[in-house]
Short mmCIF file of C-alpha atoms in Angstrom, two decimals:
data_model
loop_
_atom_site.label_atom_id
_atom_site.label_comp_id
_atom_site.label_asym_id
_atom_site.label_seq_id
_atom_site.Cartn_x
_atom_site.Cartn_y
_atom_site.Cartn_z
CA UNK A 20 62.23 21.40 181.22
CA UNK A 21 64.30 19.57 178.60
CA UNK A 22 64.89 20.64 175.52
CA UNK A 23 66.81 18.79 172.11
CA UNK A 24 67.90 21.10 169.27
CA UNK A 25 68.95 19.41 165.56
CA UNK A 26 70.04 22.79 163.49
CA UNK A 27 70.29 20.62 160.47
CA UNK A 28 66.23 20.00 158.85
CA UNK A 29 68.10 18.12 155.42
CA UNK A 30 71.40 16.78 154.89
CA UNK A 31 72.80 15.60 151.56
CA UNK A 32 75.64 12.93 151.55
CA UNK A 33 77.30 10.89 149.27
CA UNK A 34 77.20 7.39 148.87
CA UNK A 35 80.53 6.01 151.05
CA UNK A 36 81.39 9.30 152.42
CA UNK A 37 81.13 9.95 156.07
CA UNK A 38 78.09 11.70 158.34
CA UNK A 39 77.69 13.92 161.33
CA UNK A 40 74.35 14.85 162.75
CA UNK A 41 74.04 17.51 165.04
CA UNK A 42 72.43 17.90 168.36
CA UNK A 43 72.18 19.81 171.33
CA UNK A 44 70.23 19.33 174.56
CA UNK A 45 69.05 21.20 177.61
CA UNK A 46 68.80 19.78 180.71
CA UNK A 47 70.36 20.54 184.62
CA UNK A 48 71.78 17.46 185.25
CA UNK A 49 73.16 13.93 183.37
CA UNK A 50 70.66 13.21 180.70
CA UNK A 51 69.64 10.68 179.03
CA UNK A 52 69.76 10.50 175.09
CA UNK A 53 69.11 8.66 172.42
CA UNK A 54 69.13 8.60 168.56
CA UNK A 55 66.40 6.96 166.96
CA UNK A 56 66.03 6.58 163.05
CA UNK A 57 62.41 6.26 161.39
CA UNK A 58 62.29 5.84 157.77
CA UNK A 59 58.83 6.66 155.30
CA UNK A 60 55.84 4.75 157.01
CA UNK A 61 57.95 3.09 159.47
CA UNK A 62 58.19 3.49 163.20
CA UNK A 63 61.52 4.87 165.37
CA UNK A 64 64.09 2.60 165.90
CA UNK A 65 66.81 3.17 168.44
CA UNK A 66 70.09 3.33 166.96
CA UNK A 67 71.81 4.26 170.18
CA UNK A 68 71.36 5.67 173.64
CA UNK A 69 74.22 7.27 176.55
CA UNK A 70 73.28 6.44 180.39
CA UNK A 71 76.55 7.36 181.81
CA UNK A 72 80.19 5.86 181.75
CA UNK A 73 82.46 5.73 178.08
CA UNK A 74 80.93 9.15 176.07
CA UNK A 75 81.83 7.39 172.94
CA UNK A 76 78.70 4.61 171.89
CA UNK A 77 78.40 2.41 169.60
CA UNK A 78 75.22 1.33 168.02
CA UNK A 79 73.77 -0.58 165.49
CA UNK A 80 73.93 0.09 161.53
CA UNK A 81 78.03 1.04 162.35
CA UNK A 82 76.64 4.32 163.89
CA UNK A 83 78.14 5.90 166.63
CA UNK A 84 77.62 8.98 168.86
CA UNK A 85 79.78 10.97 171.31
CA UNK A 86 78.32 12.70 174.61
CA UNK A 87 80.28 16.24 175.51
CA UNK A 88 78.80 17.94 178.37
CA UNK A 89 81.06 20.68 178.20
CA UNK A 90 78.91 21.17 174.62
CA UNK A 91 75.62 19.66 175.63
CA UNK A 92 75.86 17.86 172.79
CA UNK A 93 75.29 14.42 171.09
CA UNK A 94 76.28 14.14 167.83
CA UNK A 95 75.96 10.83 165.95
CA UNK A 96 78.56 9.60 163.23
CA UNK A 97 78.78 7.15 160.37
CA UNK A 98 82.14 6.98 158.71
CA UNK A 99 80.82 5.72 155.50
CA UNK A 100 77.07 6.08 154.84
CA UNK A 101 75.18 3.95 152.33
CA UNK A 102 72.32 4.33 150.42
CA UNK A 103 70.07 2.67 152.60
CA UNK A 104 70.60 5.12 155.40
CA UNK A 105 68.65 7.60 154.04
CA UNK A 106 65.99 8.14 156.61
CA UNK A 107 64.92 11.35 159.35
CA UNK A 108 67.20 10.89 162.59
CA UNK A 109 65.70 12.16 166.15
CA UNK A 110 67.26 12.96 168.68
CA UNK A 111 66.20 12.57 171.94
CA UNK A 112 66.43 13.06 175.70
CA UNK A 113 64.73 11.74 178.98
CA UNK A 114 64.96 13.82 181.80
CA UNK A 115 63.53 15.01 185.21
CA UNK A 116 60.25 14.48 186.17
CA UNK A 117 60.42 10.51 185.81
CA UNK A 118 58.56 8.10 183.57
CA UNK A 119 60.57 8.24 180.62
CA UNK A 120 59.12 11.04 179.08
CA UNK A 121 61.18 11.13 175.97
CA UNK A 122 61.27 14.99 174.42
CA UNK A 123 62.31 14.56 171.06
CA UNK A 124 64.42 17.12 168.33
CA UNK A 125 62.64 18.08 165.30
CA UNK A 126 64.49 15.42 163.06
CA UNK A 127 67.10 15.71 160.63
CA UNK A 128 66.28 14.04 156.66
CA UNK A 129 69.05 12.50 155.75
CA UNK A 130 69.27 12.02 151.47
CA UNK A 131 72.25 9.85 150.39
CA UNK A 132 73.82 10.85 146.77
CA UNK A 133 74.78 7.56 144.72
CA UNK B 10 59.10 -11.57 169.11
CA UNK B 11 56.39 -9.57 168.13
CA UNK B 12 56.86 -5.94 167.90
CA UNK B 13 54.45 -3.15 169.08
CA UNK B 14 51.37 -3.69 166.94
CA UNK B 15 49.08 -0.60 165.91
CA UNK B 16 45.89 -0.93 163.42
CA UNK B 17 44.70 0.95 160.82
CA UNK B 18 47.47 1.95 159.37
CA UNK B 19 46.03 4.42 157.42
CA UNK B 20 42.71 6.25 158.68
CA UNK B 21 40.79 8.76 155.89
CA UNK B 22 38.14 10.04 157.62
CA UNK B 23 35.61 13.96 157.48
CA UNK B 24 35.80 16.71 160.24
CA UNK B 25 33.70 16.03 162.84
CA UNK B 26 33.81 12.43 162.63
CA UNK B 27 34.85 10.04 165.46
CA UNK B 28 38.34 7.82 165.25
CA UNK B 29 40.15 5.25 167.49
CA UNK B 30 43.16 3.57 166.99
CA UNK B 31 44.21 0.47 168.63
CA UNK B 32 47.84 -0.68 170.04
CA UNK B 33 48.88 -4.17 171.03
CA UNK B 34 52.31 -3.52 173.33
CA UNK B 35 55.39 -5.92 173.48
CA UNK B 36 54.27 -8.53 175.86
CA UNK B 37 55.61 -7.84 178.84
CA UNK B 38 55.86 -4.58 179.06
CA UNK B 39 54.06 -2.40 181.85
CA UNK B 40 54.63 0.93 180.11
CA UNK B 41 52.60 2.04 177.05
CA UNK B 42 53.24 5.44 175.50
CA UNK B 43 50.85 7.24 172.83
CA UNK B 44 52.89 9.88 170.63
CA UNK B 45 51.64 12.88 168.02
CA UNK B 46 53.97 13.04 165.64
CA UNK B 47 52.96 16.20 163.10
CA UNK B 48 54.68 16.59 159.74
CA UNK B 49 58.08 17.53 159.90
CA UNK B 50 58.62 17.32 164.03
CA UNK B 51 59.59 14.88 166.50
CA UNK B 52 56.92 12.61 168.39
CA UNK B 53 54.97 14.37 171.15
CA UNK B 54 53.91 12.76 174.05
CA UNK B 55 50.24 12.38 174.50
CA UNK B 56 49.77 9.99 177.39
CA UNK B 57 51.49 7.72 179.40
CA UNK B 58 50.12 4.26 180.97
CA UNK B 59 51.47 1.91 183.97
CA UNK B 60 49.80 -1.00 183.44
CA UNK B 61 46.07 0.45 183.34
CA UNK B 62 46.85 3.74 184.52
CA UNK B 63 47.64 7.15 183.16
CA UNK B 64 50.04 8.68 184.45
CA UNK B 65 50.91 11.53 182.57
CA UNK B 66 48.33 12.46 180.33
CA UNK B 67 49.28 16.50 180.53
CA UNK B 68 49.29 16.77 177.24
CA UNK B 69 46.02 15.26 176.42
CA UNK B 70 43.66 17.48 174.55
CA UNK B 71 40.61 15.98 177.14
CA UNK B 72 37.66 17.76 175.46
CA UNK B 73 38.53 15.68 172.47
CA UNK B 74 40.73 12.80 172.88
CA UNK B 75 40.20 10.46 174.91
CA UNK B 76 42.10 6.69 175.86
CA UNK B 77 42.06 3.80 177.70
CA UNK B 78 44.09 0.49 178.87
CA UNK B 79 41.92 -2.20 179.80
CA UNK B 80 43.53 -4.75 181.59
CA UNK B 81 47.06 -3.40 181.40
CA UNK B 82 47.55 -4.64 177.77
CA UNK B 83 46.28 -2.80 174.63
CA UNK B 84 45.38 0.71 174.61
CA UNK B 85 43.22 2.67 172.40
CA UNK B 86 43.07 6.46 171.37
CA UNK B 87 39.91 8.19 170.35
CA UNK B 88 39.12 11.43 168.94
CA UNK B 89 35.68 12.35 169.04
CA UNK B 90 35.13 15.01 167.06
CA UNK B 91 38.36 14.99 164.66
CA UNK B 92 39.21 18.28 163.82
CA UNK B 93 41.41 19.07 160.91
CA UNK B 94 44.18 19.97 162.72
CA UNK B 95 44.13 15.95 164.10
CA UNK B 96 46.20 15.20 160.94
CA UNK B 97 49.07 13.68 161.85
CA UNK B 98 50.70 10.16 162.51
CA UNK B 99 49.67 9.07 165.95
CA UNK B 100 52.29 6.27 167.25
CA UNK B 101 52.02 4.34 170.22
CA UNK B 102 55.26 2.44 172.08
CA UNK B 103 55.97 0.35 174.96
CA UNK B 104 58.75 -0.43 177.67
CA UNK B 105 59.40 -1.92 180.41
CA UNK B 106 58.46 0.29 184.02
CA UNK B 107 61.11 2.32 185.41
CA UNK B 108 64.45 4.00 184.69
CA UNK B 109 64.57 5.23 181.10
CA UNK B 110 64.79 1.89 179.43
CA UNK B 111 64.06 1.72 175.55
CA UNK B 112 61.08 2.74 174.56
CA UNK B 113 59.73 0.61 171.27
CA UNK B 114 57.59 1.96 168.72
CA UNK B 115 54.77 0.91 166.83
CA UNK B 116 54.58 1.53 162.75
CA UNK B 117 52.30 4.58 163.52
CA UNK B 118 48.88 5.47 162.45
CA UNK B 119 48.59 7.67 159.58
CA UNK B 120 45.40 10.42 160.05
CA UNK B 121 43.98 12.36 157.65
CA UNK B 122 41.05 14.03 158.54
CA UNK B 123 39.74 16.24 155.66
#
């Protein structure tokens, strides 16, 4: 079964400085994933997602994430974060099995520093 | 375009009471997906419809929650009795069927059973 690991619970940034979430994956073959951002009382919203082809996305809100199999790992970047990003980040993963079953990471809380 | 549309919002309610919550899916979309999301963790997947049927419900407590999908459209969750563990935000999305297209997500509804 597939598994999605963020090591980071809370991450403090400044204001304008840059921003690297963590995450690792399990799963046997190409997965899926996804980043999706929720902030207080809101629902997820997809910030990006990797099917196949360039490892380097782009997605909305100037993030960006980069897919390394050799790391099983998907680790989304912002090179300047503002205040307004302060939100939990998922990660997330469909695999096997079929139906989009999305199996989520525990979240990262991001607080930005003005 | 509307977005996935969940109601209450907010649901206060004793142990051993009954609960439903309702979800109104992006039209279009055959796919309707009913998450747990407990405090501090990533969405869990309850249940999973195409058009009126469940089709991966594994992870459906059935002596005490229960759900349907009339008509292919909305969907509502029940709990029947709530328990105090049932405190959590309960969100429900919707895609289109097949692949592992984006999944959108309702605002969520907010449980707390006391």
């Amino acid at each position: 079964a597939q598994s999605v690991t963020q090591p980071d619970i809370h991450i403090t940034v400044s204001e304008g400085a840059s921003l690297e979430l963590r995450c690792n994956y399990s799963y046997g073959a190409t997965p899926y994933l996804f980043w999706y951002v929720q902030s207080p009382g809101q629902g997820l919203q997809l910030l990006l997602k990797y099917f196949s082809g360039d490892t380097l996305v782009q997605g909305i809100k100037g993030f960006e994430a980069e897919f390394k199999r050799s790391q099983s790992s998907f680790n989304l970047r912002k090179p300047s974060v503002h205040w307004s990003d302060a939100a939990e980040y998922f990660c997330a993963v469909v695999g096997g099995g079929g139906g989009n079953k999305l199996t989520f990471g525990t979240g990262t809380q991001l607080k930005v520093e003005l | 375009e509307a977005g996935v549309v969940q109601s209450p919002r907010y649901k206060i309610i004793e142990k051993k009471q009954p609960v439903a919550f309702w979800c109104n899916p992006i039209s279009g979309h055959n796919t309707l997906y009913w998450y747990l999301q407990n405090l501090g963790q990533g969405p869990e997947l309850l249940i999973r419809y195409e058009n009126e049927e469940a089709v991966d419900d594994s992870q459906l407590p059935k002596d005490r929650f229960s759900a349907e999908r009339l008509k292919g459209v909305d969907s509502t969750l029940k709990i029947q009795p709530a328990e105090l563990g049932d405190s959590a935000v309960y969100l429900c999305a919707s895609s289109f069927s097949g692949g592992a297209g984006e999944q959108f997500f309702g605002p969520g509804t907010r449980l707390t059973v006391l």
